[in-house]
Every structure is written in structure tokens, then in C-alpha cells.
Tab-separated table of C-alpha atoms in Angstrom:
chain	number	residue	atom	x	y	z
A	20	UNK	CA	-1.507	-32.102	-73.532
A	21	UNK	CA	-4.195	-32.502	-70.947
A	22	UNK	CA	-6.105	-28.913	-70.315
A	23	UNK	CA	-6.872	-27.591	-67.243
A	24	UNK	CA	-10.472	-26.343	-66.878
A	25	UNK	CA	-8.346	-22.445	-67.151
A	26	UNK	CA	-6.434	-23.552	-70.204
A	27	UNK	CA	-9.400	-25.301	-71.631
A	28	UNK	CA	-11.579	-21.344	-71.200
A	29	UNK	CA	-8.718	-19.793	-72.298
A	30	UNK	CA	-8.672	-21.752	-75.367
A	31	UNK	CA	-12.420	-21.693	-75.655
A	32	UNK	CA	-12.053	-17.832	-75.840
A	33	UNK	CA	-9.007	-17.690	-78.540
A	34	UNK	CA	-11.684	-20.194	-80.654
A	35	UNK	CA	-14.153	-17.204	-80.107
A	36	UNK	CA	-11.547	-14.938	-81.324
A	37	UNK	CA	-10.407	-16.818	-84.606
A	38	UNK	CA	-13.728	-17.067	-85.545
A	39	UNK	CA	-15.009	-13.443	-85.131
A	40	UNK	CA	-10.979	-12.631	-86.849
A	41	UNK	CA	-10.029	-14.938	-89.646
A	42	UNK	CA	-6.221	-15.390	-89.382
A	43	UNK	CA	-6.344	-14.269	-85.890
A	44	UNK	CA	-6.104	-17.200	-82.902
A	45	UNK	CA	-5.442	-14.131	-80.627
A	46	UNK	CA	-6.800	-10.708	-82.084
A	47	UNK	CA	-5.209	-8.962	-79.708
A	48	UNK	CA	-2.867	-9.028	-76.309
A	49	UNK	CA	-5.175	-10.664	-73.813
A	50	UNK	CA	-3.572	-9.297	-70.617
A	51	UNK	CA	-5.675	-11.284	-68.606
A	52	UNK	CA	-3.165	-14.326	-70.255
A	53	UNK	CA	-0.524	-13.128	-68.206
A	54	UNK	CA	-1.290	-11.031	-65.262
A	55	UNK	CA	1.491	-8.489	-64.378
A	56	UNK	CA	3.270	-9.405	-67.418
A	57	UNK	CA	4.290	-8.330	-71.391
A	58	UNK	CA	4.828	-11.935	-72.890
A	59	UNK	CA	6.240	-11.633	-76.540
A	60	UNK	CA	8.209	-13.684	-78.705
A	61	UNK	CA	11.758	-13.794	-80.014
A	62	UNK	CA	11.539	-13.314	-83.796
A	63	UNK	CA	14.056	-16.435	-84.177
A	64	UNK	CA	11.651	-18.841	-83.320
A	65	UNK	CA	10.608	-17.793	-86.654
A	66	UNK	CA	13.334	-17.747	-88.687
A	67	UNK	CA	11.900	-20.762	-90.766
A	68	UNK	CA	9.780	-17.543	-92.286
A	69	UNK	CA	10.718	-13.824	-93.622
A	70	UNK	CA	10.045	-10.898	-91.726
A	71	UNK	CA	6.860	-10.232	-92.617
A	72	UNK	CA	5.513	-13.924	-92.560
A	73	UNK	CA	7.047	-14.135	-88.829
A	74	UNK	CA	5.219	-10.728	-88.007
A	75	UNK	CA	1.889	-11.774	-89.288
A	76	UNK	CA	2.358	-14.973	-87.718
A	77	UNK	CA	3.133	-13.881	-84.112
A	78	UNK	CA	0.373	-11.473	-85.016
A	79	UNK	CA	-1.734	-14.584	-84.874
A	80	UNK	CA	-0.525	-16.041	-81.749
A	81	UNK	CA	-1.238	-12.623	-80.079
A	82	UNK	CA	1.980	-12.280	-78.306
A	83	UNK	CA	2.027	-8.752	-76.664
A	84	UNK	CA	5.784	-8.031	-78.406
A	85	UNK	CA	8.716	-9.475	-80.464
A	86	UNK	CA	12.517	-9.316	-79.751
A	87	UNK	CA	13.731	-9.418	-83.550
A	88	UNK	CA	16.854	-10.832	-84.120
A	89	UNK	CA	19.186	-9.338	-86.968
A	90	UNK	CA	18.355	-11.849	-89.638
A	91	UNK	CA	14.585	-10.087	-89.476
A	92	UNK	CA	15.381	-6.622	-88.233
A	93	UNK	CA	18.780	-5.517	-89.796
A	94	UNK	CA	21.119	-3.292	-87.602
A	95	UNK	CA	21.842	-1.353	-90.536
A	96	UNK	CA	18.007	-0.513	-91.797
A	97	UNK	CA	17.517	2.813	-92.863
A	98	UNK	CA	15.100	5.252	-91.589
A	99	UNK	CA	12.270	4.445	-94.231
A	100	UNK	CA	13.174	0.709	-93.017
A	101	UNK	CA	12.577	1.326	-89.474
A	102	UNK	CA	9.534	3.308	-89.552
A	103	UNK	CA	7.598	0.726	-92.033
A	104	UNK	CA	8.978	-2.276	-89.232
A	105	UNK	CA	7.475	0.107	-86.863
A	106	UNK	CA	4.178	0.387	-88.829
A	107	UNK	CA	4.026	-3.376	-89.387
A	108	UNK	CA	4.124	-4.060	-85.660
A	109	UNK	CA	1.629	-1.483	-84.968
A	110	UNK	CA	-0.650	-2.951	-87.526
A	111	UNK	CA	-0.783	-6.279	-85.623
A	112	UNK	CA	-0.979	-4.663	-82.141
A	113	UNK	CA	2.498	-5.228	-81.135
A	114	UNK	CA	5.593	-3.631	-80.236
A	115	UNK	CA	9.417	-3.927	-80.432
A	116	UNK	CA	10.892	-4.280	-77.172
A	117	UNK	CA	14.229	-5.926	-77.489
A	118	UNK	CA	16.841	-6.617	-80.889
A	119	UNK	CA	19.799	-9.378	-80.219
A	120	UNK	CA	21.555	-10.999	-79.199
A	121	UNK	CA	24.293	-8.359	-80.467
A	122	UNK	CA	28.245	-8.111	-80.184
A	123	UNK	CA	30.053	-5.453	-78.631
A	124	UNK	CA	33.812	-4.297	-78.667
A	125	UNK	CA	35.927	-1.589	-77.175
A	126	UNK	CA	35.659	0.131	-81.081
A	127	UNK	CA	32.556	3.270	-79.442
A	128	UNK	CA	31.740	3.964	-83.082
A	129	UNK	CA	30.814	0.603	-83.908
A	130	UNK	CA	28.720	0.213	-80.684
A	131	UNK	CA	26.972	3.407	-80.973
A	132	UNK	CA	25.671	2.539	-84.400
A	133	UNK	CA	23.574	-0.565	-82.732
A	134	UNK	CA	22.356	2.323	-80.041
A	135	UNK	CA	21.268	4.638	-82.476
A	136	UNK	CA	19.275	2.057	-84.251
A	137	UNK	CA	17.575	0.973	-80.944
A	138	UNK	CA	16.869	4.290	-80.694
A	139	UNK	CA	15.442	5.083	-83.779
A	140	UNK	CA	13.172	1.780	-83.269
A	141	UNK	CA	11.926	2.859	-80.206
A	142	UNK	CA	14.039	0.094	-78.350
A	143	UNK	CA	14.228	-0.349	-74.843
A	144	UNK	CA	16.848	-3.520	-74.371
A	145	UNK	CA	19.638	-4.882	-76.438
A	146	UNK	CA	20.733	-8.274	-75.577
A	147	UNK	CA	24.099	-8.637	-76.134
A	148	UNK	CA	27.489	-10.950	-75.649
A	149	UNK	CA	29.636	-7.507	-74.672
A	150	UNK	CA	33.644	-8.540	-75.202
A	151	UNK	CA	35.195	-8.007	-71.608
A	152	UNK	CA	36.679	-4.691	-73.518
A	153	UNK	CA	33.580	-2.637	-74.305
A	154	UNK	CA	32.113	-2.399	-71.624
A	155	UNK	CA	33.692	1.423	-71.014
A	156	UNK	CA	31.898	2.251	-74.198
A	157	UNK	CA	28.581	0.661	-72.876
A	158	UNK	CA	28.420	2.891	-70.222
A	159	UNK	CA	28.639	6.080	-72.068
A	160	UNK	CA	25.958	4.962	-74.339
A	161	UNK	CA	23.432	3.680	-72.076
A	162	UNK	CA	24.082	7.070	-69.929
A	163	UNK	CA	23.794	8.950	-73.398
A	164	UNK	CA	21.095	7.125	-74.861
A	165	UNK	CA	18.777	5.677	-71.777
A	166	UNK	CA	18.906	2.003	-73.252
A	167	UNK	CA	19.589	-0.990	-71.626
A	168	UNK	CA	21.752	-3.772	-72.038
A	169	UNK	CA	21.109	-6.869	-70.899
A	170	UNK	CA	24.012	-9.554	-71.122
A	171	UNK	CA	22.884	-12.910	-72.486
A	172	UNK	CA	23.998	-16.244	-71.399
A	173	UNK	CA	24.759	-18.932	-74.150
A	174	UNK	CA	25.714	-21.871	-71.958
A	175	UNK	CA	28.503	-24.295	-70.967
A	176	UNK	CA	31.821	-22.663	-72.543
A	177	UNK	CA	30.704	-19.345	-73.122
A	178	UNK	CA	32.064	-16.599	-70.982
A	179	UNK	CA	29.135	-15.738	-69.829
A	180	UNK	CA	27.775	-19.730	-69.022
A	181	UNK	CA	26.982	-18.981	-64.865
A	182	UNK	CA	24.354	-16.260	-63.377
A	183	UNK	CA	27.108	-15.492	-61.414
A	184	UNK	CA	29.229	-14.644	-64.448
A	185	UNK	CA	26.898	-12.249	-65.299
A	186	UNK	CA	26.245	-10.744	-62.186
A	187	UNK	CA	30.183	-10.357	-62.239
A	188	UNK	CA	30.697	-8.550	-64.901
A	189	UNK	CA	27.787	-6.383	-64.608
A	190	UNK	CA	28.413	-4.972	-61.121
A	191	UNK	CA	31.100	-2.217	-61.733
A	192	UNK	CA	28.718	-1.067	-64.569
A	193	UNK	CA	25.964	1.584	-64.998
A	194	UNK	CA	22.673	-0.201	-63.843
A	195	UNK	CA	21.351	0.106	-66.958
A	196	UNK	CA	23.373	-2.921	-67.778
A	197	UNK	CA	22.446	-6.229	-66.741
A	198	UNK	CA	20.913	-9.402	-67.530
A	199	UNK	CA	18.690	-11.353	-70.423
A	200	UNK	CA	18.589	-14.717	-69.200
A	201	UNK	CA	18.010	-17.484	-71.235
A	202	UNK	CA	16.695	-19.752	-68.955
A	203	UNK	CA	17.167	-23.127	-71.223
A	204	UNK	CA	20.812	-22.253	-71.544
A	205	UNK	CA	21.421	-21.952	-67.787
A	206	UNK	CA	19.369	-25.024	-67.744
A	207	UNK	CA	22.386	-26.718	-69.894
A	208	UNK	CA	24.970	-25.257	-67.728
A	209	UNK	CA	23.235	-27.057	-64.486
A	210	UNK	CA	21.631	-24.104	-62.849
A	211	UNK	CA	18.215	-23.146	-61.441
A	212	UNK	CA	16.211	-20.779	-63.178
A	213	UNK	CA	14.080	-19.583	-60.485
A	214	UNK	CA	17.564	-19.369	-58.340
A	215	UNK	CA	18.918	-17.230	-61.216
A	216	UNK	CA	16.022	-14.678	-61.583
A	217	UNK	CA	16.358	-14.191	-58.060
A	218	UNK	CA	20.422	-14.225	-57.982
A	219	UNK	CA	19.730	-11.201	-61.081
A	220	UNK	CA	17.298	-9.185	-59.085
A	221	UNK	CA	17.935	-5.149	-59.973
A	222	UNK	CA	19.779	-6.657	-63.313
A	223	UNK	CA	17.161	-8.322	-64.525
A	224	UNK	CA	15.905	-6.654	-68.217
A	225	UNK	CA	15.554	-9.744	-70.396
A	226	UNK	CA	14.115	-13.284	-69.888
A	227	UNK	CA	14.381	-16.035	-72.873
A	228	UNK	CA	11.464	-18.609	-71.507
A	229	UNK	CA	12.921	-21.897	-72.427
A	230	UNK	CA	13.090	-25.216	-71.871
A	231	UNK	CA	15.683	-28.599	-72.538
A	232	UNK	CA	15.411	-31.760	-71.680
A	233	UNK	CA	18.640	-32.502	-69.942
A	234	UNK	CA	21.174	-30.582	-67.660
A	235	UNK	CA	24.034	-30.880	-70.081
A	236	UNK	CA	25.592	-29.126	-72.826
A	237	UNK	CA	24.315	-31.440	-75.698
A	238	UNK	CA	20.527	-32.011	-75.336
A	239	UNK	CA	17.221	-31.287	-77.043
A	240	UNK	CA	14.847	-28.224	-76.565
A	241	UNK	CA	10.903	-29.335	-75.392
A	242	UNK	CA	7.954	-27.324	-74.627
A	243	UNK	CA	7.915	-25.709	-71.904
A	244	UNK	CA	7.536	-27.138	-68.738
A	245	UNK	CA	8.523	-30.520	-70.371
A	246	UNK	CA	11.974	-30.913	-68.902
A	247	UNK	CA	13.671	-28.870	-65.984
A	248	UNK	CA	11.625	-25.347	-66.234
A	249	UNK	CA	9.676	-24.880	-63.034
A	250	UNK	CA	7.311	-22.635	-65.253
A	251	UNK	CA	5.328	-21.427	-62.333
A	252	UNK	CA	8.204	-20.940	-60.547
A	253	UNK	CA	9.598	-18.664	-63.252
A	254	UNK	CA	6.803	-16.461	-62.857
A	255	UNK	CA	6.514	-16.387	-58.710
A	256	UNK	CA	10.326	-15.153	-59.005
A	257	UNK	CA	9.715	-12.707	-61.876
A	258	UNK	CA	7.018	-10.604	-59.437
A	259	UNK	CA	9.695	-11.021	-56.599
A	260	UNK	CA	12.066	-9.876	-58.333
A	261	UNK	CA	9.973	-6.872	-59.528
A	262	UNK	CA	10.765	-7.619	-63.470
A	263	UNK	CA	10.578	-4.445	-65.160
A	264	UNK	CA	6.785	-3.630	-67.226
A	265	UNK	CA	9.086	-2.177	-69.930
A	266	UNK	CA	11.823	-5.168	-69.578
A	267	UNK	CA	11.909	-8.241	-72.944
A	268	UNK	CA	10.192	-11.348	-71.188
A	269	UNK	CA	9.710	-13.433	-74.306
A	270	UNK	CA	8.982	-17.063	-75.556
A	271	UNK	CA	12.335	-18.251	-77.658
A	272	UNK	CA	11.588	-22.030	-78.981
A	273	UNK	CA	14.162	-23.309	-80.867
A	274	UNK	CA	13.044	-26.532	-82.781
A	275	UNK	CA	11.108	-27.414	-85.942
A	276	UNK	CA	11.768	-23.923	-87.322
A	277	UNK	CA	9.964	-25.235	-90.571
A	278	UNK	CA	6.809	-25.631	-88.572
A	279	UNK	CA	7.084	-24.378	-85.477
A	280	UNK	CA	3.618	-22.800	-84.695
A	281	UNK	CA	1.698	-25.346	-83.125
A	282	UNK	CA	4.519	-26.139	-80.747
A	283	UNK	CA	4.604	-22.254	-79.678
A	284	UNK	CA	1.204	-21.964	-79.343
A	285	UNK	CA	1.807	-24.729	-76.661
A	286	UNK	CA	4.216	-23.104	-74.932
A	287	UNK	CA	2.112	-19.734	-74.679
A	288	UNK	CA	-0.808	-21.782	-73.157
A	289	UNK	CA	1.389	-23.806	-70.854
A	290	UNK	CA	2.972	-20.315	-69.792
A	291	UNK	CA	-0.055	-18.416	-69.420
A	292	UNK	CA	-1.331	-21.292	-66.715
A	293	UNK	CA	1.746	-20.780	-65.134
A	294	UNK	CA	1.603	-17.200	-65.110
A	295	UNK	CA	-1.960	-17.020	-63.704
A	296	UNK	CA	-1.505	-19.977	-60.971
A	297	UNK	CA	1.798	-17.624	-59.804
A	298	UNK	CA	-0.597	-14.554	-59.451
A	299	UNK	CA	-2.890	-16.514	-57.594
């Protein structure tokens, strides 16, 4: 990748900081990365690794969150379990923003037991893929419980494959549920992601930065800004949009889950001269 003279300083500066912090490329959340914004990662870009491996790692990569997934962050952890997750992400300077993606039926029961977790984790957004029935039961819960859920897209054939889909089903709803867009799956269903933030704007809670390299439902993830992600883009329409400070923006990368750190790192850099040419 050929480096800017900003991404060249800004990796200057993380050499400065893994030197002064062995084990530490970042030692902490460099807002200056990504003005305006909370960039974190979603923990299944490092599901190659177990929880506490994938913690110390984004740790490393000094992403400002992480969005667990279930395989790292069960739904059903006890109390003693969420309060050392909680003390493991404080220890590395992060917090837990978002947990999903995560099912949802008309059975309330079922539904509140994923609310009362978030809760209990000091979770702000859920993504989930709600069944057309629950969503009665979502609206009691994020009324009762001030969470948010954010409906995420998974593509050509899934019921929720268009923005438009989303915005759909959302509307009748509480406000407090809405969108996490992955932007590399509406990529693979043909659509714009800039187009989409702004189509999502008021709905907008969650944001999967992605990329593929083809419009189509079969094709290959890259780093960012490698096939159809207008990365500064993303970020222009995020501040338009007025993304929430407290909303999940995070990095999901998909491939080489073995060894997937260098190509993450990547990303981050790529995103952060995105995020600063937007905010200039």
C-alpha cells in the first residue's frame, strides 16, 4: 500500500507507541485517528482466536470498542461472566458497544433474556435479524430497557437484502429500532453505501465497514477501499447523517481468520485517512 504523508505520521506515531508499550501498536484510542468518530471492531474478525486472545489483540490494534459476537461473548454468561468481560475490556481501554448479530421471535421471554444481558453488559445496540413476528415484543423491550436494535442486512436472499427493506420494516416501530448496516453486504446486493447511510438517516445505530470485490452475491471480501467502498464517502455521509457518538461503527473483515491482523491493521489505516480527509 502506498502511504500518504498522513498515513505515513500516523504510522510513525503507532511505531512510537509500540516501542514505549511492548505488545501495544496502539496503546490507547487515538481520537485524533478518527475525528468525530468511535471506530471499534467486530469480535468475529477474530474468531480464528478465543476471547481473550481476540481482546488482547484488538487491544493492540487500539480500536476504541468491540461488537462481540456470541461465539466470544455468550448470551447466556452469568453475572461473574459479565463483569470479568467487563474488566477485561476496561483493562485494554475499551468498551462493549454492540453484541450480534442476534435472532428474535414473537416468544417475549426469549427476547428479553438477550435484553437483560445487554443490559447487564452495559450494552447500547443489539444487531439483530428480528423474524417479521417479534417485532411487538421489540418494542416493549427497547421502551422498557432503553436499548437499541439495529436490524442487520445479510445480502441477496435475505429478508432484509435492500436499505429499503430495512427502512420498511423499521418505520411502524419505536425509534429505538433501526439499522446496522453492513456495508459489504449491501455492496453484494448492488447498492450504494453512501446512498444507504443517507437513505437510514434517524435509523442509523450500527455500521459494519466492509468491503467486496464484486456487486454480486458470490464474491471475495478485500481491504477496504479495494473494491466498491467509497471509504471517504462513508464517512462524509456518517457526519450528515449525524451517526450517533454512542451508536456500533466498527471494522468487520472477514478473511484469513487464521491470520488476520495485518490485513486489519490495513483497513484501520486506510479508514482513518478516510475519516480525517471527510473531516477536512
Amino acid at each position: 500500500m502506498t502511504l500518504s504523508r498522513r498515513s505515513f505520521l500516523a504510522a510513525t506515531s503507532a511505531a512510537v507507541a509500540a516501542c514505549a508499550l511492548p505488545g501495544r501498536a496502539w496503546a490507547t484510542y487515538d481520537q485524533s485517528r478518527f475525528p468525530g468518530f468511535k471506530v471499534g471492531l467486530q469480535s468475529y474478525s477474530l474468531r480464528g482466536f478465543d476471547v481473550d486472545k481476540a481482546i488482547q489483540l484488538a487491544g493492540d490494534l487500539g480500536v476504541a470498542h468491540l461488537e462481540f459476537y456470541s461465539a466470544h461473548f455468550p448470551l447466556n454468561s452469568t453475572d461473574e461472566q459479565i463483569a470479568a468481560m467487563k474488566k477485561k475490556m476496561s483493562d485494554q481501554g475499551m468498551v462493549i458497544l454492540g453484541h450480534g448479530v442476534n435472532s428474535f421471535s414473537k416468544d417475549h421471554a426469549a427476547n428479553e433474556k438477550i435484553f437483560k444481558f445487554a443490559k447487564a453488559a452495559g450494552i447500547k445496540n443489539i444487531s439483530a435479524d428480528p423474524a417479521p413476528d417479534s417485532f411487538d415484543s421489540l418494542d416493549k423491550l427497547v421502551d422498557k430497557y432503553d436499548i437499541r436494535i439495529a436490524i442487520h442486512n445479510h445480502g441477496p436472499s435475505h429478508r432484509y437484502n435492500t436499505a429499503l427493506d430495512v427502512l420498511n420494516a423499521v418505520k411502524p416501530h419505536d425509534p429505538r429500532i433501526g439499522a446496522c448496516a453492513d456495508l459489504g453486504h449491501f455492496i453484494r446486493s448492488g447498492e450504494d453505501p453512501v446512498e444507504v447511510i443517507r437513505l437510514l438517516k434517524g435509523r442509523l445505530y450500527g455500521i459494519h465497514l466492509k468491503d467486496f470485490a464484486e456487486q454480486k452475491e458470490r464474491t471475495e471480501g478485500v481491504i477496504l477501499g479495494k473494491g466498491h467502498l467509497d471509504t471517504v464517502g462513508v464517512f462524509r455521509a456518517l457526519r450528515q447523517v449525524e451517526f450517533p457518538v454512542d451508536g456500533c461503527l466498527s471494522l468487520e473483515y472477514e478473511e484469513n481468520p487464521k491470520d488476520p491482523v495485518a490485513d486489519i491493521r490495513e483497513c484501520l489505516e486506510i479508514a482513518s485517512e478516510a475519516c480525517q480527509t471527510a473531516a477536512s
